[in-house]
Amino acid sequence: MTSAAPALSAHELTKVIGRRTIVDRVSFDLFPGEVFGFLGPNGAGKTTTIRMLVGLIRPTEGAVTICGHDIRHQFEEAMRCVGCIVETPDLYRFMTGRENLEHFARMLGVKSSETDRVADRVGMLHRLDQRVGTYSLGMRQRLGIAQALLGRPRVMILDEPANGLDPAGIREMRELIRGLAADGMSIFVSSHLLAEIELMCDRVAIIHHGQILRAGTVRNLIASQRAMEFHVGDVDRAGSVFTQRGVAFEKDHDRLFAAIDEADAAPLIAELVRNDVEVFSARPRLQTLEEMFLDATGGESVD
Amino acid sequence: MLNLIHNETLKLLRRRRFAVVIGILVAILAIVSYGQYRQLKNQVNRNWRADTQQRIAHFENNLRRANTNASWARSLRAEINRLQFYLDHDIEPNKPTAPMFVRGFANVAGFLLLPLLVSVLGSDIVSAEHAEGTDKLLMTRPVRRWKILTSKLATLWIFSTLTLFSGGVLAFVISSPFLPARGWAAPTFSGFATTGTFRPELVRQLPLWKDALIAYGLEWYALLTVASIALLLSVVFRSSAGAIGTMLASLIAGTILTRLSPDWTAAKYLFVSALPLADYYTGEPPPYDGMTMAFCITLLGVWAIAAIIAAYAIFTRKDVFG
Ligand SMILES: Nc1ncnc2c1ncn2[C@@H]1O[C@H](COP(=O)(O)OP(=O)(O)OP(=O)(O)O)[C@@H](O)[C@H]1O
Ligand SMILES: [Mg+2]
């Protein structure tokens, strides 16, 4: 996958407002057919980064390339490859869904029959002739995605698409996004909902205070956080055994956690047993993305 | 570009701005033409010569009072000259007819009503996109920002033109049940002296329809300037209330300024001073010396171009935050 040219690439994006650095040297590549998660707490700089990706604000430093076009110098060519929702799916409330889609179809110069195709893709055909002002948030999200699909872009940028949706809506949104990726589209999704990112993304980057703290595939990120959990009778004695063998650990009630592989656990258990420590269980503990996220961000939000 | 103008037109109509403008025009014209109708009824058994002489006498009395300020005195003198000219040539001035009413509309509405209606149309053409959050979609489509702004300016100009045109047509349609509908060929006089001294060689006599076309042409030019300034205000302000408010304030302030402090002559460089082009054309003296027609037209042109340049500079560069 990484051998293909990236559909979108951000290079050292930085935004300084006044004295505050809101986004700090953020770089990443988005490859064809992948869903890339951009994870961060409120105020981390996700929306600001997205605004720079689509040319709404000018980066203080850095550049964005979409489908090989620099958005500064080849804005029209670059934007022809992108569909996006920034922050909230705002469309013209005083017009119907169809009129909204036709409005943006005219901007792209695509046929107005495209509106039916994209509306169908998000399951909105039946409400298309009602005013957007009467839509629920979930429907506006879907209409926003329909709009973004006009002109068959190769890249889709969605800012918190699950925001404000009910569980069924979130699930539909996830299936829709995975479906689009299966069609070969590259999708950039920002979220502070870990469960979402974990379920639908191939790769994630964790952003905090405007900086990317970690990035990688979801599996690798989780795997890098592997630990063994020991449930023992006497934690103090077990602790001294660990110390003798030079294994770092953490104590929590009647459990010990050590950052070791499963394979290295067996001799340790044997040693514990030799020292008359009861071992009730020993199991690998996969840290969820959530734990890792809290770990990486220190569990605080900015705002 | 046609697609973009199509979009902007659709949005403007859907926001019902133009409907509001037409509604206001109809309401005001209906009231005023009824007033004209009453005037006509009263005049039937009157002698217009005696009337006109009485008005001249009245103005001369005013003029003799010590406390008339300079600009007021100047306009009184011009008015007296005008009326005297009608008397000398045995032409009844301001005889209410529908064509006269249409012609008068350009003058009367030119300095406040029409500019205001145009700013109602223009003030939210950009700011509403920001208020509704749709600017971030509009500006992430593969269309450069200057093209988007151009389509908005073009749409605004089109609708300013339509507003003026509808004003003229409505003035005729609404007044014709009340007033005589004939009289397009009636002679009119324009180019009365603007300096207080009457110079008959400057007077031009034209048929009313020709005179009206010139007045509407001048008014159209003034409105395009107002529209350009409204576009700038709409780019600068985040809400349409701020944009309309500023335009309203500057129109009214300009009017008050010329009445209250005629000595502060730098005020002649304000666009509001040059706005009543149709008035100046008819012979209403401009409030400051040196305001020739050429000066006014140039001044408005400079204001329009400056406003457009500023609007483009801001709009194409600004960071779009939520
Ligand atoms: N125009 C601005 N001027 C100054 N600071 C700003 C501006 N816009 C955003 N910020 C600040 O930048 C930081 C990042 O904001 P941003 O909207 O990018 O966060 P986010 O990650 O999208 O958060 P959320 O999850 O709440 O949407 C915030 O602390 C915010 O206060
Ligand atoms: Mg955000």
XYZ file of C-alpha atoms and ligand atoms in Angstrom:
657
model
C 0.000 0.000 0.000
C 2.729 2.441 0.896
C 4.297 1.957 -2.508
C 1.460 3.889 -4.202
C 1.686 7.664 -4.439
C -0.208 9.327 -1.606
C -3.572 10.815 -2.545
C -3.020 13.575 -0.044
C 0.058 14.590 1.785
C 0.566 17.180 4.468
C 4.062 18.412 5.027
C 5.067 20.136 8.263
C 1.767 22.003 8.554
C 1.965 24.751 11.148
C -0.526 27.408 12.124
C 0.370 30.195 14.483
C -2.324 32.619 15.577
C -1.034 35.498 17.618
C 1.534 33.842 19.816
C -0.177 30.465 19.988
C 0.925 27.589 17.859
C -2.357 25.827 17.228
C -0.986 23.253 14.821
C 2.649 22.315 15.088
C 4.536 20.649 12.218
C 1.883 18.093 11.363
C 2.884 15.727 8.553
C 1.156 12.660 7.207
C 0.292 10.861 3.989
C -3.076 9.509 2.972
C -2.922 6.563 0.587
C -5.518 5.388 -1.921
C -8.226 3.199 -0.446
C -7.369 3.738 3.186
C -9.298 5.265 6.044
C -7.017 7.477 8.069
C -8.107 8.459 11.561
C -7.149 11.771 13.105
C -7.670 11.401 16.785
C -7.447 14.086 19.408
C -9.292 15.632 22.332
C -11.311 18.831 22.044
C -9.156 21.744 21.038
C -6.295 19.547 19.858
C -6.187 21.254 16.467
C -8.049 18.740 14.307
C -10.405 21.214 12.692
C -7.648 23.755 12.216
C -5.577 21.119 10.425
C -8.521 20.220 8.206
C -9.112 23.880 7.374
C -5.526 24.054 6.165
C -5.897 20.826 4.156
C -8.774 22.297 2.139
C -7.397 25.814 1.753
C -9.758 27.635 4.082
C -6.881 28.974 6.120
C -3.354 29.552 5.013
C -0.699 27.563 6.851
C 1.963 29.619 8.592
C 4.417 26.956 7.437
C 4.168 23.811 5.412
C 2.351 22.602 2.337
C -0.503 20.364 1.289
C -0.489 18.282 -1.869
C -3.648 16.613 -3.103
C -3.422 14.162 -6.020
C -0.071 15.704 -6.871
C -1.358 19.292 -6.911
C -0.161 21.866 -4.418
C -3.271 23.512 -3.019
C -1.664 26.929 -2.907
C -0.656 27.054 -6.532
C -3.060 24.652 -8.201
C -6.114 25.207 -6.043
C -8.732 24.271 -8.619
C -7.011 21.051 -9.731
C -6.373 20.034 -6.124
C -9.901 20.759 -4.911
C -11.383 18.826 -7.809
C -9.968 15.718 -6.088
C -11.515 16.428 -2.684
C -14.875 16.348 -1.044
C -15.121 17.568 2.516
C -17.206 18.367 5.538
C -15.552 20.856 7.888
C -16.778 21.005 11.469
C -20.528 20.921 10.781
C -22.471 19.826 7.697
C -23.857 23.290 6.910
C -25.859 23.614 3.731
C -28.358 26.216 2.607
C -31.285 25.670 4.945
C -33.700 27.683 2.860
C -33.249 25.421 -0.138
C -34.198 21.788 -0.622
C -31.659 18.994 -0.529
C -31.865 18.664 -4.289
C -31.355 22.399 -4.841
C -28.324 22.282 -2.572
C -26.812 19.389 -4.511
C -27.576 21.099 -7.818
C -25.976 24.285 -6.512
C -22.698 22.508 -5.843
C -22.986 20.388 -8.986
C -23.088 23.634 -10.974
C -19.941 24.835 -9.198
C -18.181 21.650 -10.282
C -19.708 21.726 -13.726
C -21.053 18.184 -13.388
C -24.390 17.016 -14.718
C -27.353 17.570 -12.400
C -28.230 13.873 -12.799
C -25.210 13.295 -10.541
C -27.355 14.553 -7.665
C -29.508 11.453 -7.813
C -26.493 9.175 -7.816
C -24.896 10.732 -4.751
C -28.198 11.068 -2.903
C -28.857 7.401 -3.525
C -25.383 6.504 -2.297
C -26.183 7.978 1.125
C -29.797 6.809 1.127
C -31.327 10.282 0.933
C -33.395 10.088 -2.238
C -36.750 10.067 -0.486
C -36.276 13.346 1.411
C -34.414 15.217 -1.280
C -37.213 17.607 -2.141
C -37.727 18.930 1.356
C -36.070 22.021 2.735
C -32.776 21.333 4.506
C -34.069 23.376 7.445
C -36.450 20.512 8.179
C -33.712 17.851 8.225
C -32.391 16.157 11.330
C -28.683 16.359 12.089
C -28.169 12.811 10.825
C -29.773 13.677 7.515
C -27.708 16.809 7.190
C -24.561 14.739 7.768
C -25.625 12.407 4.995
C -26.530 15.255 2.661
C -23.144 16.779 3.449
C -21.467 13.539 2.398
C -23.628 13.380 -0.714
C -22.440 16.875 -1.581
C -18.838 15.817 -0.988
C -19.322 12.866 -3.351
C -20.270 15.098 -6.288
C -17.678 14.965 -9.028
C -16.323 11.597 -7.823
C -13.403 12.930 -5.750
C -10.521 10.609 -4.854
C -10.142 12.044 -1.368
C -12.788 12.572 1.261
C -12.141 14.684 4.347
C -14.665 14.351 7.132
C -14.516 16.297 10.376
C -16.168 14.331 13.178
C -18.725 12.603 10.945
C -20.151 10.690 13.904
C -20.794 13.818 15.908
C -24.345 14.045 17.169
C -25.460 10.790 15.559
C -27.316 8.057 17.441
C -25.758 4.583 17.636
C -27.624 3.366 14.574
C -26.577 6.488 12.694
C -22.955 6.042 13.724
C -23.028 2.483 12.485
C -24.522 3.504 9.149
C -21.934 6.238 8.819
C -19.169 3.735 9.509
C -20.479 1.332 6.903
C -20.805 4.138 4.416
C -17.211 5.225 5.017
C -15.870 1.676 4.749
C -17.898 1.243 1.565
C -16.378 4.365 0.037
C -12.890 3.182 0.948
C -13.660 -0.180 -0.642
C -14.399 1.732 -3.860
C -10.841 3.053 -3.742
C -11.451 6.431 -2.135
C -9.014 7.746 0.465
C -10.761 8.976 3.558
C -9.489 11.251 6.281
C -11.676 11.160 9.376
C -11.174 13.233 12.477
C -12.758 12.212 15.728
C -12.474 12.247 19.446
C -14.511 9.043 19.607
C -11.992 6.269 19.975
C -14.379 3.420 19.410
C -15.181 4.883 16.019
C -11.619 5.316 14.914
C -10.685 1.869 16.150
C -13.509 0.259 14.218
C -13.188 1.963 10.894
C -9.636 3.186 10.410
C -6.651 1.460 8.894
C -4.202 3.967 10.275
C -4.417 6.643 12.926
C -2.491 9.645 14.077
C -2.968 10.989 17.554
C -2.863 14.753 17.808
C -2.596 16.713 21.006
C -1.735 20.369 21.553
C -1.353 20.626 17.803
C 1.330 17.949 17.563
C 1.123 14.415 16.283
C 2.133 12.251 19.237
C 1.903 8.870 17.584
C 0.991 7.506 14.214
C 0.714 4.071 12.702
C -1.656 1.264 11.874
C -4.268 0.603 14.503
C -2.922 -2.925 15.054
C 0.660 -1.822 15.442
C -0.204 0.946 17.824
C -2.121 -1.464 19.986
C 0.539 -4.138 19.731
C 3.260 -1.725 20.776
C 1.450 -1.330 24.029
C 1.527 -5.069 24.890
C 1.718 -5.975 28.570
C 1.252 -9.052 30.760
C -1.134 -9.032 33.681
C -0.359 -11.315 36.660
C -3.022 -12.092 39.244
C -1.049 -13.337 42.295
C -1.586 -14.205 45.970
C 1.146 -12.031 47.482
C 1.928 -8.965 45.416
C 4.839 -7.817 47.573
C 6.708 -11.101 47.329
C 5.932 -11.311 43.627
C 7.250 -7.781 43.253
C 10.577 -8.642 44.792
C 10.859 -11.663 42.448
C 10.291 -9.344 39.478
C 12.878 -6.935 40.791
C 15.445 -9.732 41.235
C 14.961 -10.696 37.600
C 15.157 -7.091 36.458
C 11.578 -6.850 35.194
C 9.921 -3.472 35.555
C 6.325 -3.665 36.775
C 3.366 -1.752 38.133
C 1.227 -2.760 41.079
C -2.536 -2.510 41.241
C -4.242 -4.245 44.210
C -3.632 -7.960 43.716
C -2.288 -7.585 40.188
C 1.036 -6.822 38.637
C 1.583 -5.453 35.161
C 4.825 -5.913 33.309
C 5.691 -4.781 29.792
C 6.967 -8.133 28.592
C 6.084 -10.572 25.834
C 3.971 -13.628 26.434
C 6.988 -15.833 25.652
C 9.035 -14.214 28.435
C 6.238 -14.759 30.933
C 6.664 -18.521 31.322
C 10.069 -18.485 33.136
C 8.783 -15.666 35.301
C 5.773 -17.705 36.363
C 8.030 -20.665 37.144
C 10.189 -18.406 39.296
C 7.110 -17.060 41.143
C 5.916 -20.586 41.857
C 9.384 -21.552 43.110
C 9.151 -18.645 45.542
C 5.791 -19.880 46.871
C 3.812 -17.091 45.230
C 0.383 -18.267 44.164
C -0.326 -17.427 40.534
C -4.075 -17.394 39.825
C -3.762 -16.162 36.290
C -1.341 -14.631 33.845
C -2.645 -13.189 30.593
C -1.591 -10.788 27.894
C -3.398 -7.556 28.116
C -4.010 -5.672 24.884
C -4.308 -2.031 25.628
C -7.256 -0.562 23.766
C -6.747 2.476 21.654
C -8.625 4.341 24.323
C -6.175 3.517 27.042
C -3.338 4.296 24.763
C -4.935 7.570 23.849
C -5.409 8.576 27.471
C -1.869 7.486 28.092
C -0.522 9.531 25.197
C -2.487 12.663 25.879
C -2.284 12.536 29.622
C -6.058 12.303 29.742
C -6.625 16.033 29.498
C -8.372 18.131 26.935
C -7.288 21.621 26.018
C -10.527 23.564 26.050
C -19.088 32.005 -14.409
C -22.684 31.830 -15.645
C -23.184 28.818 -13.397
C -21.923 30.810 -10.425
C -24.186 33.762 -11.199
C -27.061 31.325 -11.579
C -26.291 30.028 -8.079
C -26.049 33.475 -6.534
C -29.277 34.602 -8.192
C -31.067 31.540 -6.912
C -29.824 32.123 -3.367
C -30.699 35.806 -3.417
C -34.220 35.066 -4.595
C -34.620 32.211 -2.148
C -33.587 34.421 0.742
C -36.510 36.608 -0.319
C -34.388 39.728 -0.358
C -35.689 40.857 -3.706
C -39.273 40.179 -2.641
C -38.729 42.458 0.355
C -37.331 45.177 -1.903
C -40.290 44.989 -4.286
C -42.688 44.983 -1.330
C -41.142 48.156 0.093
C -41.214 49.844 -3.314
C -44.888 48.998 -3.842
C -45.870 50.234 -0.399
C -44.004 53.521 -0.648
C -45.066 54.216 -4.232
C -48.708 53.524 -3.417
C -48.686 56.036 -0.568
C -46.826 58.708 -2.512
C -48.894 58.416 -5.667
C -52.056 58.709 -3.615
C -50.598 61.920 -2.165
C -49.975 63.189 -5.693
C -53.510 62.341 -6.606
C -54.829 64.499 -3.751
C -52.586 67.307 -4.880
C -53.925 67.029 -8.405
C -57.517 67.210 -7.157
C -56.758 70.328 -5.152
C -55.076 71.943 -8.129
C -57.982 71.515 -10.485
C -59.625 74.760 -9.501
C -56.424 76.655 -8.989
C -54.348 79.009 -11.028
C -50.853 77.564 -11.329
C -49.344 80.955 -12.237
C -50.670 82.511 -9.060
C -49.482 79.475 -7.132
C -45.992 79.634 -8.542
C -45.703 83.348 -7.917
C -46.803 82.768 -4.353
C -44.134 80.132 -3.866
C -41.464 82.451 -5.241
C -42.587 85.171 -2.866
C -42.491 82.722 -0.007
C -38.943 81.640 -0.838
C -37.790 85.233 -1.186
C -39.149 85.949 2.242
C -37.182 83.045 3.607
C -34.098 84.263 1.891
C -34.347 87.673 3.477
C -34.300 86.210 6.943
C -30.923 86.651 8.518
C -30.311 83.141 9.789
C -30.473 81.081 6.602
C -27.221 79.212 6.228
C -25.194 79.355 3.073
C -26.120 76.069 1.454
C -29.806 76.521 2.233
C -29.775 80.009 0.766
C -28.107 78.681 -2.336
C -30.742 76.060 -2.918
C -33.526 78.589 -2.295
C -32.060 80.901 -4.892
C -31.790 78.077 -7.377
C -35.375 77.057 -6.754
C -36.578 80.633 -7.259
C -34.710 80.831 -10.549
C -36.219 77.577 -11.635
C -39.772 78.596 -10.877
C -39.228 81.972 -12.529
C -38.022 80.203 -15.638
C -41.231 78.175 -15.817
C -43.282 81.352 -15.382
C -41.366 83.141 -18.109
C -41.904 80.287 -20.546
C -45.507 79.702 -19.544
C -44.963 76.061 -18.596
C -46.736 74.560 -15.633
C -44.064 73.108 -13.300
C -44.538 69.777 -11.542
C -47.907 69.121 -13.029
C -48.560 65.675 -11.615
C -48.745 63.107 -14.362
C -47.660 59.471 -14.238
C -44.585 60.158 -16.400
C -43.650 63.092 -14.162
C -44.060 60.813 -11.194
C -41.753 58.235 -12.737
C -39.227 60.963 -13.460
C -39.494 62.368 -9.946
C -38.968 58.944 -8.421
C -35.361 58.910 -9.654
C -34.666 62.135 -7.773
C -36.572 61.454 -4.617
C -35.536 57.829 -4.135
C -32.007 58.399 -5.360
C -30.330 59.616 -2.242
C -31.802 57.359 0.420
C -34.448 54.827 -0.569
C -32.738 53.145 -3.503
C -29.278 53.026 -1.883
C -30.908 51.504 1.152
C -32.734 48.862 -0.861
C -29.521 48.003 -2.679
C -27.730 47.565 0.607
C -30.547 45.312 1.817
C -29.794 43.167 -1.234
C -26.054 43.365 -0.919
C -25.238 43.390 2.733
C -25.697 39.684 3.292
C -24.511 38.366 -0.033
C -21.213 37.360 1.591
C -21.872 37.715 5.313
C -24.865 35.341 5.278
C -22.645 32.598 3.873
C -20.419 33.060 6.876
C -23.289 33.238 9.345
C -24.812 30.052 7.929
C -21.479 28.232 7.756
C -21.825 27.581 4.041
C -18.747 29.647 3.199
C -16.526 26.703 4.058
C -18.256 24.613 1.392
C -18.366 27.395 -1.149
C -14.657 28.054 -0.729
C -13.517 24.435 -0.819
C -14.994 23.799 -4.231
C -12.663 23.915 -7.229
C -13.456 27.553 -7.947
C -11.042 30.302 -7.089
C -12.187 32.815 -4.536
C -11.997 35.770 -6.882
C -14.417 34.039 -9.207
C -16.855 33.480 -6.381
C -16.684 37.139 -5.408
C -17.036 38.221 -9.019
C -20.211 36.194 -9.357
C -21.541 37.838 -6.221
C -20.687 41.330 -7.447
C -22.239 40.634 -10.839
C -25.395 39.311 -9.216
C -25.582 42.346 -6.988
C -25.201 44.672 -9.946
C -27.874 42.786 -11.855
C -30.301 43.074 -8.969
C -29.454 46.738 -8.333
C -30.329 47.383 -11.952
C -33.527 45.380 -11.567
C -34.403 47.342 -8.428
C -34.086 50.658 -10.215
C -35.934 49.342 -13.243
C -38.738 47.885 -11.109
C -38.886 51.181 -9.230
C -39.496 53.069 -12.459
C -41.982 50.567 -13.837
C -43.845 50.279 -10.547
C -43.960 54.065 -10.221
C -45.763 54.175 -13.546
C -48.043 51.210 -12.933
C -49.066 52.311 -9.461
C -49.543 55.977 -10.263
C -51.434 55.608 -13.540
C -54.787 54.827 -11.902
C -54.462 58.083 -9.947
C -52.666 60.396 -12.338
C -52.895 61.230 -16.037
C -50.841 58.591 -17.833
C -49.898 60.726 -20.834
C -47.218 63.336 -21.027
C -43.969 61.593 -21.917
C -43.278 64.278 -24.470
C -43.800 67.192 -22.066
C -40.868 69.607 -22.090
C -38.541 69.559 -19.142
C -35.723 71.838 -18.160
C -32.541 70.720 -16.623
C -29.135 72.123 -15.977
C -30.348 75.006 -13.872
C -27.538 76.921 -12.351
C -25.814 75.282 -9.485
C -24.037 78.308 -8.153
C -26.977 80.498 -7.238
C -26.570 82.798 -10.202
C -28.986 81.947 -12.917
C -27.408 81.217 -16.269
C -30.092 80.603 -18.871
C -27.582 79.431 -21.451
C -27.042 76.299 -19.340
C -30.651 75.297 -19.471
C -31.459 72.407 -21.736
C -34.933 71.604 -22.841
C -35.694 67.951 -23.388
C -38.799 65.863 -23.784
C -39.640 64.197 -20.506
C -38.794 60.683 -21.651
C -35.291 61.683 -22.665
C -34.777 63.602 -19.470
C -36.026 60.607 -17.463
C -33.638 58.272 -19.258
C -30.701 60.495 -18.359
C -31.821 60.752 -14.733
C -32.254 56.995 -14.492
C -28.906 56.435 -16.146
C -27.194 58.631 -13.580
C -29.071 56.972 -10.774
C -28.082 53.569 -12.113
C -24.442 54.578 -12.010
C -24.824 55.798 -8.428
C -26.518 52.543 -7.418
C -23.729 50.411 -8.878
C -21.373 52.362 -6.644
C -23.575 51.729 -3.646
C -23.710 48.041 -4.558
C -19.911 47.860 -4.735
C -19.603 49.460 -1.320
C -22.292 47.122 0.037
C -20.230 44.184 -1.236
C -17.194 45.427 0.672
C -19.238 45.863 3.845
C -20.602 42.365 3.415
C -17.086 40.976 3.135
C -15.874 42.909 6.161
C -18.777 42.279 8.497
C -19.670 38.859 9.787
C -23.362 39.655 10.054
C -25.733 41.318 7.645
C -27.002 43.536 10.461
C -23.553 45.091 10.801
C -23.331 45.658 7.056
C -26.822 47.162 6.653
C -26.338 49.252 9.794
C -23.085 50.756 8.552
C -24.534 51.578 5.165
C -27.640 53.139 6.723
C -25.558 55.135 9.163
C -23.270 56.502 6.465
C -26.185 57.465 4.208
C -27.945 59.310 7.002
C -24.782 60.786 8.452
C -23.822 62.072 5.019
C -27.191 63.744 4.606
C -27.040 65.343 8.031
C -23.448 66.397 7.553
C -24.142 68.349 4.380
C -27.005 70.168 6.114
C -25.311 70.877 9.402
C -21.740 71.681 8.572
C -21.537 73.112 5.065
C -18.207 74.674 6.004
C -16.389 71.394 6.330
C -15.777 71.119 2.623
C -13.724 67.941 2.788
C -17.073 66.196 3.138
C -17.517 66.626 -0.577
C -15.200 63.667 -1.036
C -17.633 61.351 0.747
C -19.553 59.137 -1.626
C -22.825 60.152 0.020
C -22.349 63.758 -1.100
C -22.188 62.706 -4.721
C -24.998 60.174 -4.515
C -27.974 62.395 -5.562
C -26.651 62.584 -9.120
C -30.138 62.856 -10.574
C -30.862 65.791 -8.277
C -27.765 67.645 -9.361
C -28.636 66.950 -12.943
C -32.069 68.504 -12.463
C -30.557 71.585 -10.942
C -30.511 70.970 -7.220
C -27.253 72.640 -6.208
C -24.751 70.228 -4.650
C -23.911 71.080 -1.043
C -20.306 72.077 -1.716
C -18.572 74.257 -4.235
C -16.659 72.575 -6.965
C -18.959 69.594 -7.186
C -19.523 69.523 -10.894
C -21.218 66.595 -12.570
C -17.863 65.351 -13.796
C -16.495 65.589 -10.263
C -19.400 63.584 -8.844
C -19.171 60.887 -11.490
C -15.429 60.557 -11.001
C -15.800 60.531 -7.235
C -18.354 57.724 -7.307
C -16.190 55.804 -9.740
C -13.176 56.092 -7.466
C -15.201 54.953 -4.456
C -16.577 51.984 -6.375
C -13.188 50.876 -7.645
C -11.569 51.297 -4.238
C -14.357 49.310 -2.563
C -14.074 46.527 -5.128
C -10.297 46.325 -4.797
C -10.552 46.191 -1.006
C -13.302 43.568 -1.134
C -11.232 41.313 -3.418
C -8.067 41.785 -1.393
C -9.788 40.818 1.832
C -11.945 38.044 0.451
C -9.239 36.210 -1.451
C -6.790 36.301 1.439
C -8.797 35.887 4.577
C -8.589 32.815 6.782
C -11.989 31.205 7.087
C -12.549 30.195 10.693
C -15.803 28.915 12.095
N -9.517 31.846 15.043
C -8.865 31.392 16.120
N -8.128 32.230 16.865
C -7.468 31.791 17.946
N -7.483 30.524 18.371
C -8.204 29.629 17.685
C -8.934 30.009 16.522
N -9.552 28.914 16.053
C -9.228 27.906 16.873
N -8.425 28.320 17.847
C -7.862 27.491 18.924
O -7.157 26.441 18.343
C -7.286 25.255 19.092
C -7.637 24.123 18.180
O -8.921 24.300 17.684
P -9.603 23.238 16.736
O -10.947 23.741 16.398
O -8.690 22.925 15.629
O -9.723 21.970 17.699
P -10.400 20.568 17.406
O -9.351 19.554 17.566
O -11.138 20.578 16.127
O -11.410 20.463 18.615
P -12.878 19.854 18.687
O -12.745 18.414 18.986
O -13.472 20.581 19.857
O -13.565 20.139 17.416
C -8.328 25.540 20.147
O -7.670 25.641 21.378
C -8.935 26.843 19.758
O -9.220 27.601 20.890
Mg -13.184 20.374 15.585
